[in-house]
Short mmCIF file of C-alpha atoms in Angstrom, two decimals:
data_model
loop_
_atom_site.label_atom_id
_atom_site.label_comp_id
_atom_site.label_asym_id
_atom_site.label_seq_id
_atom_site.Cartn_x
_atom_site.Cartn_y
_atom_site.Cartn_z
CA MET A 30 -34.99 -16.17 -5.87
CA ILE A 31 -33.54 -16.80 -9.22
CA THR A 32 -36.64 -16.66 -11.44
CA ARG A 33 -37.50 -13.34 -9.77
CA THR A 34 -33.89 -11.82 -9.74
CA LEU A 35 -33.65 -13.10 -13.88
CA GLN A 36 -37.16 -11.21 -14.36
CA LEU A 37 -36.07 -8.08 -12.42
CA TYR A 38 -33.01 -7.53 -14.74
CA ARG A 39 -35.32 -8.43 -17.74
CA ASN A 40 -38.02 -5.82 -16.77
CA ALA A 41 -35.39 -3.24 -15.81
CA TYR A 42 -33.97 -3.43 -19.36
CA GLU A 43 -37.61 -3.98 -21.50
CA GLY A 44 -39.27 -1.14 -23.47
CA LEU A 45 -35.90 1.10 -23.99
CA SER A 46 -35.76 2.51 -28.22
CA LYS A 47 -32.81 0.85 -30.10
CA ASP A 48 -31.57 4.62 -30.18
CA VAL A 49 -31.01 4.78 -26.90
CA TRP A 50 -29.05 1.65 -26.91
CA LEU A 51 -26.90 2.68 -29.63
CA LEU A 52 -25.90 5.94 -27.72
CA SER A 53 -25.36 3.87 -24.69
CA LEU A 54 -23.01 1.92 -27.33
CA ILE A 55 -20.87 4.84 -28.51
CA LEU A 56 -20.14 5.71 -24.91
CA LEU A 57 -19.25 2.23 -23.90
CA ILE A 58 -16.64 2.82 -26.58
CA ASN A 59 -15.31 6.02 -25.67
CA ARG A 60 -15.56 5.61 -22.11
CA SER A 61 -12.88 2.52 -22.47
CA GLY A 62 -10.70 4.99 -23.12
CA THR A 63 -11.15 7.23 -19.77
CA MET A 64 -7.87 7.00 -18.54
CA VAL A 65 -6.34 10.41 -18.53
CA LEU A 66 -8.60 11.93 -15.71
CA PRO A 67 -8.78 9.70 -13.36
CA PHE A 68 -4.97 9.31 -13.31
CA MET A 69 -4.36 13.35 -14.11
CA SER A 70 -3.65 14.53 -9.97
CA LEU A 71 -0.92 11.25 -10.00
CA TYR A 72 0.36 12.12 -13.18
CA LEU A 73 0.74 15.88 -12.61
CA THR A 74 2.42 14.83 -8.89
CA SER A 75 4.16 12.07 -10.08
CA GLU A 76 5.23 12.52 -13.40
CA LEU A 77 5.55 16.56 -13.70
CA ASN A 78 6.68 17.02 -10.56
CA PHE A 79 3.64 19.17 -9.82
CA THR A 80 3.03 20.26 -5.96
CA LEU A 81 -0.57 19.33 -4.79
CA ALA A 82 -2.10 22.97 -5.29
CA GLN A 83 -0.36 23.06 -8.46
CA ALA A 84 -2.23 19.57 -9.23
CA GLY A 85 -5.63 21.17 -7.98
CA TRP A 86 -5.45 24.45 -10.40
CA VAL A 87 -5.03 22.16 -13.97
CA MET A 88 -8.07 19.80 -12.45
CA SER A 89 -10.01 23.34 -12.18
CA ALA A 90 -8.96 24.43 -15.36
CA PHE A 91 -10.25 21.15 -16.31
CA GLY A 92 -13.52 22.18 -14.99
CA LEU A 93 -13.31 25.95 -16.42
CA GLY A 94 -13.41 24.50 -19.69
CA SER A 95 -16.34 22.03 -18.77
CA VAL A 96 -18.02 25.43 -17.89
CA GLY A 97 -17.71 26.67 -21.37
CA GLY A 98 -18.32 23.32 -22.79
CA SER A 99 -21.27 23.16 -21.30
CA LEU A 100 -22.53 26.51 -22.11
CA LEU A 101 -21.75 26.16 -25.89
CA GLY A 102 -23.21 22.27 -25.70
CA GLY A 103 -26.11 23.67 -24.87
CA ARG A 104 -26.46 26.46 -27.26
CA LEU A 105 -25.57 24.42 -30.12
CA THR A 106 -27.86 21.77 -29.33
CA ASP A 107 -30.96 24.07 -29.31
CA LYS A 108 -30.04 25.30 -32.91
CA ILE A 109 -28.02 22.76 -34.84
CA GLY A 110 -29.62 19.73 -33.28
CA ALA A 111 -27.78 16.96 -30.76
CA PHE A 112 -26.36 14.63 -33.05
CA ARG A 113 -23.76 17.17 -34.81
CA VAL A 114 -23.01 18.51 -31.34
CA MET A 115 -21.84 14.79 -30.29
CA PHE A 116 -19.92 14.18 -33.17
CA TRP A 117 -17.97 17.01 -33.06
CA ALA A 118 -17.19 16.67 -29.55
CA LEU A 119 -16.00 13.59 -30.03
CA PHE A 120 -13.97 14.15 -33.24
CA LEU A 121 -12.03 17.01 -31.43
CA SER A 122 -11.62 15.90 -28.43
CA VAL A 123 -8.67 13.61 -30.17
CA PHE A 124 -6.62 16.56 -30.95
CA GLY A 125 -6.68 17.71 -27.24
CA PHE A 126 -5.85 14.22 -25.56
CA ILE A 127 -3.08 13.82 -27.93
CA ALA A 128 -2.02 17.59 -27.37
CA LEU A 129 -1.62 16.43 -23.83
CA LEU A 130 1.09 14.61 -24.41
CA TRP A 131 3.59 17.38 -25.10
CA MET A 132 2.78 20.15 -21.96
CA GLN A 133 5.21 19.84 -19.56
CA THR A 134 5.12 23.37 -17.65
CA PHE A 135 2.15 24.11 -15.33
CA TRP A 136 0.70 27.05 -17.81
CA SER A 137 0.92 24.69 -20.80
CA VAL A 138 -1.41 21.90 -19.19
CA CYS A 139 -3.45 24.43 -17.84
CA VAL A 140 -4.09 25.87 -20.96
CA THR A 141 -4.31 22.83 -23.30
CA ILE A 142 -6.82 21.01 -20.44
CA PHE A 143 -8.79 23.55 -20.84
CA LEU A 144 -9.15 23.74 -24.33
CA THR A 145 -9.51 20.22 -24.11
CA SER A 146 -12.80 20.05 -21.76
CA LEU A 147 -14.45 22.93 -23.65
CA VAL A 148 -14.33 20.57 -26.33
CA ALA A 149 -14.96 17.20 -24.92
CA GLU A 150 -18.07 18.71 -22.21
CA SER A 151 -20.06 20.17 -25.04
CA PHE A 152 -20.77 16.52 -25.30
CA ARG A 153 -22.97 16.13 -22.04
CA PRO A 154 -25.48 18.65 -22.57
CA ALA A 155 -26.10 17.21 -26.08
CA SER A 156 -26.39 13.69 -24.96
CA PHE A 157 -29.10 14.63 -22.37
CA ALA A 158 -31.13 15.96 -25.14
CA ALA A 159 -31.13 13.38 -27.13
CA ILE A 160 -31.66 10.91 -24.76
CA ALA A 161 -35.10 13.08 -24.47
CA ASP A 162 -35.64 12.34 -27.63
CA CYS A 163 -35.06 8.89 -27.61
CA ALA A 164 -36.76 7.65 -24.99
CA ALA A 165 -40.68 8.28 -23.44
CA PRO A 166 -40.73 10.44 -20.44
CA GLU A 167 -41.66 7.59 -18.08
CA ASN A 168 -38.88 5.60 -19.01
CA ARG A 169 -36.17 8.52 -18.68
CA ALA A 170 -34.58 7.52 -15.63
CA ARG A 171 -33.70 3.95 -16.82
CA ALA A 172 -32.30 5.34 -20.14
CA ILE A 173 -30.12 7.25 -18.37
CA ALA A 174 -29.25 5.00 -16.30
CA LEU A 175 -28.58 2.29 -18.92
CA VAL A 176 -26.44 5.20 -20.87
CA ARG A 177 -24.22 5.53 -17.26
CA VAL A 178 -24.07 1.59 -17.44
CA ALA A 179 -22.35 2.09 -20.54
CA ILE A 180 -20.32 4.91 -19.21
CA ASN A 181 -19.32 2.97 -15.98
CA LEU A 182 -18.95 -0.51 -18.41
CA GLY A 183 -16.24 1.51 -20.37
CA MET A 184 -14.51 3.26 -16.87
CA ALA A 185 -14.66 -0.44 -15.36
CA ILE A 186 -11.95 -1.29 -18.48
CA GLY A 187 -10.50 2.35 -18.70
CA PRO A 188 -9.01 2.82 -15.30
CA ALA A 189 -8.22 -0.99 -14.57
CA ILE A 190 -6.20 -1.00 -17.94
CA GLY A 191 -4.98 2.84 -17.35
CA GLY A 192 -3.56 1.52 -13.99
CA PHE A 193 -1.71 -0.80 -15.11
CA LEU A 194 0.16 0.90 -17.76
CA ALA A 195 0.71 3.84 -15.49
CA ALA A 196 2.22 1.73 -12.98
CA ASN A 197 3.87 -0.92 -15.40
CA SER A 198 4.86 1.51 -18.78
CA GLY A 199 4.31 4.83 -17.94
CA PHE A 200 1.56 7.61 -18.10
CA HIS A 201 2.00 8.56 -22.09
CA TYR A 202 -0.21 5.56 -23.16
CA LEU A 203 -3.03 7.03 -21.55
CA PHE A 204 -3.42 9.95 -23.78
CA ILE A 205 -3.01 8.31 -26.65
CA LEU A 206 -5.75 5.40 -26.05
CA ASP A 207 -7.94 7.73 -25.12
CA GLY A 208 -7.38 10.00 -27.95
CA ILE A 209 -7.67 6.88 -30.30
CA THR A 210 -11.02 5.97 -28.26
CA CYS A 211 -12.80 9.43 -28.82
CA PHE A 212 -11.84 8.82 -32.63
CA ILE A 213 -13.68 5.44 -33.20
CA ALA A 214 -16.51 6.35 -31.20
CA ALA A 215 -17.13 9.80 -33.82
CA VAL A 216 -16.72 7.24 -36.78
CA PHE A 217 -19.17 4.90 -35.22
CA MET A 218 -21.46 7.59 -34.38
CA LYS A 219 -21.56 9.22 -38.13
CA ILE A 220 -21.40 5.81 -39.68
CA ILE A 221 -23.26 3.98 -37.80
CA PHE A 222 -25.80 5.92 -35.29
CA ALA A 223 -26.38 8.35 -38.37
CA ARG A 224 -28.88 5.80 -39.71
CA TYR A 225 -31.27 5.67 -36.94
CA PHE A 226 -30.94 8.74 -34.61
CA GLY A 227 -29.33 11.00 -37.02
CA ARG A 228 -31.93 11.10 -39.72
CA ALA A 229 -34.77 11.30 -37.08
CA ALA A 230 -33.25 14.22 -35.27
CA ARG A 231 -32.35 15.99 -38.15
CA LYS A 232 -36.01 16.04 -39.53
CA ALA A 233 -37.17 16.74 -35.87
CA GLN A 234 -34.98 19.76 -35.43
CA LYS A 235 -36.48 21.27 -38.87
CA GLU A 236 -40.09 20.60 -37.75
CA LYS A 237 -38.94 22.07 -34.50
CA ASN A 238 -37.57 25.06 -36.11
CA ILE A 239 -40.73 25.84 -38.47
CA GLN A 240 -43.50 25.02 -36.05
CA GLN A 241 -44.88 27.76 -33.95
CA VAL A 242 -44.32 27.24 -30.09
CA ASP A 243 -47.47 26.10 -28.43
CA GLU A 244 -46.16 26.00 -24.83
CA PRO A 245 -44.65 28.57 -23.01
CA VAL A 246 -40.73 28.71 -23.11
CA THR A 247 -39.54 28.94 -19.55
CA TYR A 248 -35.54 30.17 -18.85
CA PRO A 249 -34.03 28.47 -16.27
CA LEU A 250 -32.46 31.83 -14.69
CA LYS A 251 -35.69 33.08 -13.86
CA ASP A 252 -36.72 29.48 -12.46
CA ARG A 253 -36.04 29.80 -8.69
CA SER A 254 -36.74 26.53 -7.47
CA TYR A 255 -34.34 24.92 -10.25
CA LEU A 256 -31.68 27.13 -9.28
CA PHE A 257 -32.04 25.93 -5.96
CA PHE A 258 -32.20 22.22 -7.06
CA LEU A 259 -28.49 22.93 -8.91
CA LEU A 260 -26.87 24.58 -5.78
CA LEU A 261 -27.82 20.98 -4.17
CA VAL A 262 -26.64 19.23 -7.46
CA PHE A 263 -23.50 21.53 -6.82
CA PHE A 264 -23.24 20.35 -3.24
CA ASN A 265 -23.22 16.86 -3.89
CA ALA A 266 -20.96 17.12 -7.19
CA ILE A 267 -18.23 18.85 -4.75
CA ALA A 268 -18.45 15.30 -2.56
CA PHE A 269 -18.48 13.08 -5.42
CA PHE A 270 -15.76 14.52 -7.95
CA GLN A 271 -13.23 13.98 -4.87
CA ILE A 272 -13.38 10.14 -6.25
CA PHE A 273 -11.14 11.45 -9.35
CA SER A 274 -9.01 14.04 -7.46
CA THR A 275 -8.16 13.77 -3.97
CA GLU A 276 -9.29 10.04 -3.16
CA PRO A 277 -6.29 8.86 -5.54
CA VAL A 278 -3.78 11.01 -3.89
CA PHE A 279 -4.95 10.47 -0.63
CA LEU A 280 -5.14 6.33 -1.09
CA ARG A 281 -1.33 6.52 -2.29
CA ASP A 282 -0.34 8.26 0.57
CA GLU A 283 -2.51 7.45 3.42
CA PHE A 284 -3.76 3.85 2.61
CA ALA A 285 -0.14 3.18 0.73
CA LEU A 286 -2.06 1.83 -2.60
CA ASP A 287 0.06 1.92 -5.74
CA GLU A 288 -1.68 3.12 -9.14
CA SER A 289 -2.57 -0.33 -10.41
CA GLN A 290 -4.41 -0.83 -7.10
CA ILE A 291 -6.23 2.31 -7.32
CA GLY A 292 -7.57 1.65 -11.07
CA MET A 293 -8.70 -1.89 -9.26
CA LEU A 294 -11.07 0.16 -6.92
CA MET A 295 -12.22 2.60 -9.58
CA ALA A 296 -13.08 -0.70 -11.78
CA PHE A 297 -15.12 -2.29 -8.93
CA ASN A 298 -16.66 1.20 -8.50
CA CYS A 299 -18.10 0.96 -12.37
CA LEU A 300 -18.60 -2.88 -12.38
CA LEU A 301 -20.97 -2.64 -9.51
CA ILE A 302 -22.63 0.21 -11.24
CA VAL A 303 -22.81 -2.26 -14.50
CA VAL A 304 -24.51 -4.94 -12.76
CA THR A 305 -26.81 -3.72 -10.06
CA GLU A 306 -27.73 0.28 -11.20
CA MET A 307 -30.98 -1.06 -13.83
CA PRO A 308 -32.64 -3.80 -11.41
CA LEU A 309 -31.58 -1.21 -8.33
CA ILE A 310 -33.43 1.70 -10.46
CA TYR A 311 -36.06 -0.19 -11.61
CA TRP A 312 -36.98 -1.51 -8.35
CA ILE A 313 -36.30 1.48 -6.15
CA GLU A 314 -38.36 4.25 -8.25
CA LYS A 315 -41.48 1.82 -7.77
CA HIS A 316 -41.13 2.44 -3.88
CA LEU A 317 -39.61 5.76 -3.45
CA THR A 318 -40.30 9.75 -4.76
CA GLN A 319 -37.03 10.62 -7.09
CA LEU A 320 -36.40 13.22 -4.13
CA GLN A 321 -36.11 10.83 -1.42
CA ILE A 322 -33.93 8.45 -3.72
CA VAL A 323 -31.27 11.48 -4.28
CA THR A 324 -31.49 12.50 -0.53
CA ILE A 325 -30.56 8.71 0.56
CA GLY A 326 -27.97 8.84 -1.98
CA THR A 327 -26.36 11.87 -1.00
CA PHE A 328 -25.98 10.70 2.23
CA LEU A 329 -24.57 7.21 1.34
CA ILE A 330 -21.82 9.38 -0.42
CA GLY A 331 -20.73 11.26 2.53
CA LEU A 332 -20.71 8.52 4.68
CA ALA A 333 -18.12 6.49 2.27
CA TYR A 334 -15.76 9.61 2.76
CA ALA A 335 -16.55 9.39 6.54
CA LEU A 336 -15.38 6.09 6.25
CA LEU A 337 -12.34 6.77 4.80
CA VAL A 338 -11.38 8.72 8.48
CA TRP A 339 -13.36 6.18 10.49
CA LEU A 340 -11.73 2.78 9.65
CA PRO A 341 -8.02 1.86 9.49
CA PRO A 342 -6.00 2.59 6.45
CA SER A 343 -6.16 -0.90 4.47
CA TRP A 344 -7.40 -2.39 1.47
CA GLY A 345 -10.59 -3.41 3.10
CA SER A 346 -11.23 -0.33 4.25
CA ALA A 347 -10.69 1.35 0.72
CA PHE A 348 -13.00 -1.38 -0.83
CA ILE A 349 -15.88 -0.85 2.01
CA SER A 350 -15.95 3.13 1.26
CA MET A 351 -15.88 2.26 -2.53
CA PHE A 352 -18.93 -0.09 -1.72
CA PHE A 353 -20.99 3.13 0.13
CA LEU A 354 -19.49 5.96 -2.79
CA SER A 355 -20.83 3.58 -5.35
CA VAL A 356 -24.43 2.88 -3.94
CA GLY A 357 -24.41 6.30 -3.37
CA GLU A 358 -23.84 7.32 -7.04
CA MET A 359 -26.29 5.06 -8.43
CA ALA A 360 -29.19 6.24 -5.87
CA SER A 361 -28.41 9.97 -6.58
CA LEU A 362 -26.67 11.03 -9.95
CA PRO A 363 -29.47 9.00 -12.29
CA PHE A 364 -32.65 10.78 -10.29
CA LEU A 365 -30.68 14.27 -10.53
CA SER A 366 -30.05 13.96 -14.05
CA THR A 367 -33.75 12.45 -14.55
CA ILE A 368 -35.61 16.02 -12.52
CA ALA A 369 -33.26 18.03 -14.40
CA LEU A 370 -34.73 16.50 -17.72
CA ASN A 371 -38.31 16.63 -16.54
CA ARG A 372 -38.19 20.02 -16.38
CA THR A 373 -37.20 20.71 -19.89
CA ASN A 374 -39.44 20.90 -23.06
CA GLU A 375 -38.27 20.46 -26.49
CA HIS A 376 -38.02 24.24 -27.00
CA ASN A 377 -35.30 24.97 -23.89
CA ARG A 378 -34.28 21.53 -22.87
CA GLY A 379 -30.83 22.38 -24.35
CA ARG A 380 -30.63 25.77 -22.26
CA TYR A 381 -31.87 23.47 -18.84
CA MET A 382 -29.27 20.85 -19.36
CA ALA A 383 -26.82 23.29 -20.34
CA LEU A 384 -26.66 24.80 -16.83
CA PHE A 385 -27.28 21.53 -15.25
CA THR A 386 -23.96 20.17 -17.10
CA MET A 387 -22.40 23.33 -16.29
CA THR A 388 -23.31 22.86 -12.43
CA TYR A 389 -21.47 19.82 -12.59
CA SER A 390 -18.63 21.52 -14.50
CA ILE A 391 -18.07 24.38 -11.71
CA SER A 392 -17.94 21.74 -9.48
CA HIS A 393 -14.81 20.36 -11.23
CA ILE A 394 -13.34 23.43 -10.66
CA VAL A 395 -14.01 23.85 -6.79
CA ALA A 396 -13.99 20.12 -6.06
CA PRO A 397 -10.34 18.39 -6.96
CA ASN A 398 -8.68 22.13 -5.61
CA MET A 399 -10.71 22.64 -2.29
CA GLY A 400 -9.82 18.77 -1.56
CA LEU A 401 -6.25 19.20 -2.45
CA GLN A 402 -5.43 22.91 -1.13
CA LEU A 403 -7.64 21.69 2.11
CA ALA A 404 -5.25 18.42 2.27
CA GLN A 405 -1.96 20.41 1.85
CA GLY A 406 -3.08 22.91 3.64
CA PHE A 407 -5.07 21.37 7.16
CA GLY A 408 -4.35 17.38 6.37
CA TYR A 409 -6.34 14.78 5.10
CA GLN A 410 -8.64 14.27 8.16
CA MET A 411 -9.66 17.78 8.14
CA MET A 412 -10.46 17.80 4.47
CA TRP A 413 -12.97 14.89 4.56
CA TYR A 414 -14.72 16.12 7.70
CA VAL A 415 -15.12 19.51 5.02
CA ILE A 416 -16.19 17.21 2.30
CA VAL A 417 -19.06 15.37 4.17
CA GLY A 418 -20.30 18.53 5.47
CA PHE A 419 -21.15 19.50 1.92
CA SER A 420 -22.91 16.05 1.61
CA LEU A 421 -25.02 16.34 5.01
CA LEU A 422 -25.55 20.00 3.34
CA ALA A 423 -27.25 18.42 0.03
CA CYS A 424 -28.94 15.96 1.62
CA LEU A 425 -30.76 18.42 3.91
CA GLY A 426 -32.06 20.49 1.07
CA PHE A 427 -33.47 17.47 -1.12
CA GLY A 428 -35.26 16.31 2.00
CA LEU A 429 -36.49 19.47 2.56
CA MET A 430 -37.41 20.09 -1.47
CA LYS A 431 -41.46 19.77 -2.18
CA SER A 432 -41.91 22.13 -5.05
CA LEU A 433 -39.85 19.93 -7.85
CA LYS A 434 -42.23 17.46 -9.66
CA ASP A 435 -40.89 13.86 -9.52
#
């Protein structure tokens, strides 16, 4: 049994290029300082005394910046290459996180977090394009999973430290450490990563600019199947992103958990992904189609939130809910990205992935505001039932889809 398990892990990680591993290392460095976003709603309501509604609008400003960042990053990726976009997104993010330290009023926080998100989120479509350049098509799901493992390993560190600092030393250190890790990741990319992927990426971009297009260039806005797929991704994201906005406040208000306990729950989510996502994906993609996998994952996300209503308020109930949410995340998010990436070619990858990441960005606008506004106006129970409804709609849609290639 132990030998078979070890072999499963070995098979899951074999065959991935050095570039994918280096990109994952950069994201590990960066995400180890992810402390601001998971605790932003708590910071706004407890430190700045914003109402739940105001906190929702601030989180939506982050999402609005994400929309612009996704479009900007996708457009720039097709023009100047993924490497340059990723570097400048990391480097310029430093100034945004530090600036948030000095913002105290509602409008100043909204404007600053919008600009910070605009810069930081331009990284995402570029990183997907980089994965496509680094990994063979048959390895893309595992390459995306490896990147996610690195992100979640970093986020297992970041929120745990962030929760401890927020509970014992105040929220201000969260912004400083987030900025520092962005700077370190940018420097690492410039010095180390450029020697490997950077040169290859610039050469590929140069060849791409001079070669004649030999396959049709489709546009995502004219791809109806892809647009319907993105609508379902949006419903899935509306539900999933409650983990960063409404759920922390709910766990504090209804389950009586403090910031440190909430941070540990988020760390559990990340650690479970780190330990199990790669072998899970390696095994599950041999038995199910990608659309079947995301259907199951989306259902589990909805089930996780339903358990917050059905189970009695306690640390154990929160733990059980987070377990199902984590499994649903592992089953859906990597394959949603892979389905979108497989729809592209080298001439339209930036635009397709820009629209894909923009879908998540729009959900960053809608999800926190919807959740917090519903919680304030109708109570947490009604809010969770609405969120579960979005999961079920997405689950039904994925189950019915047949047209996108797996």
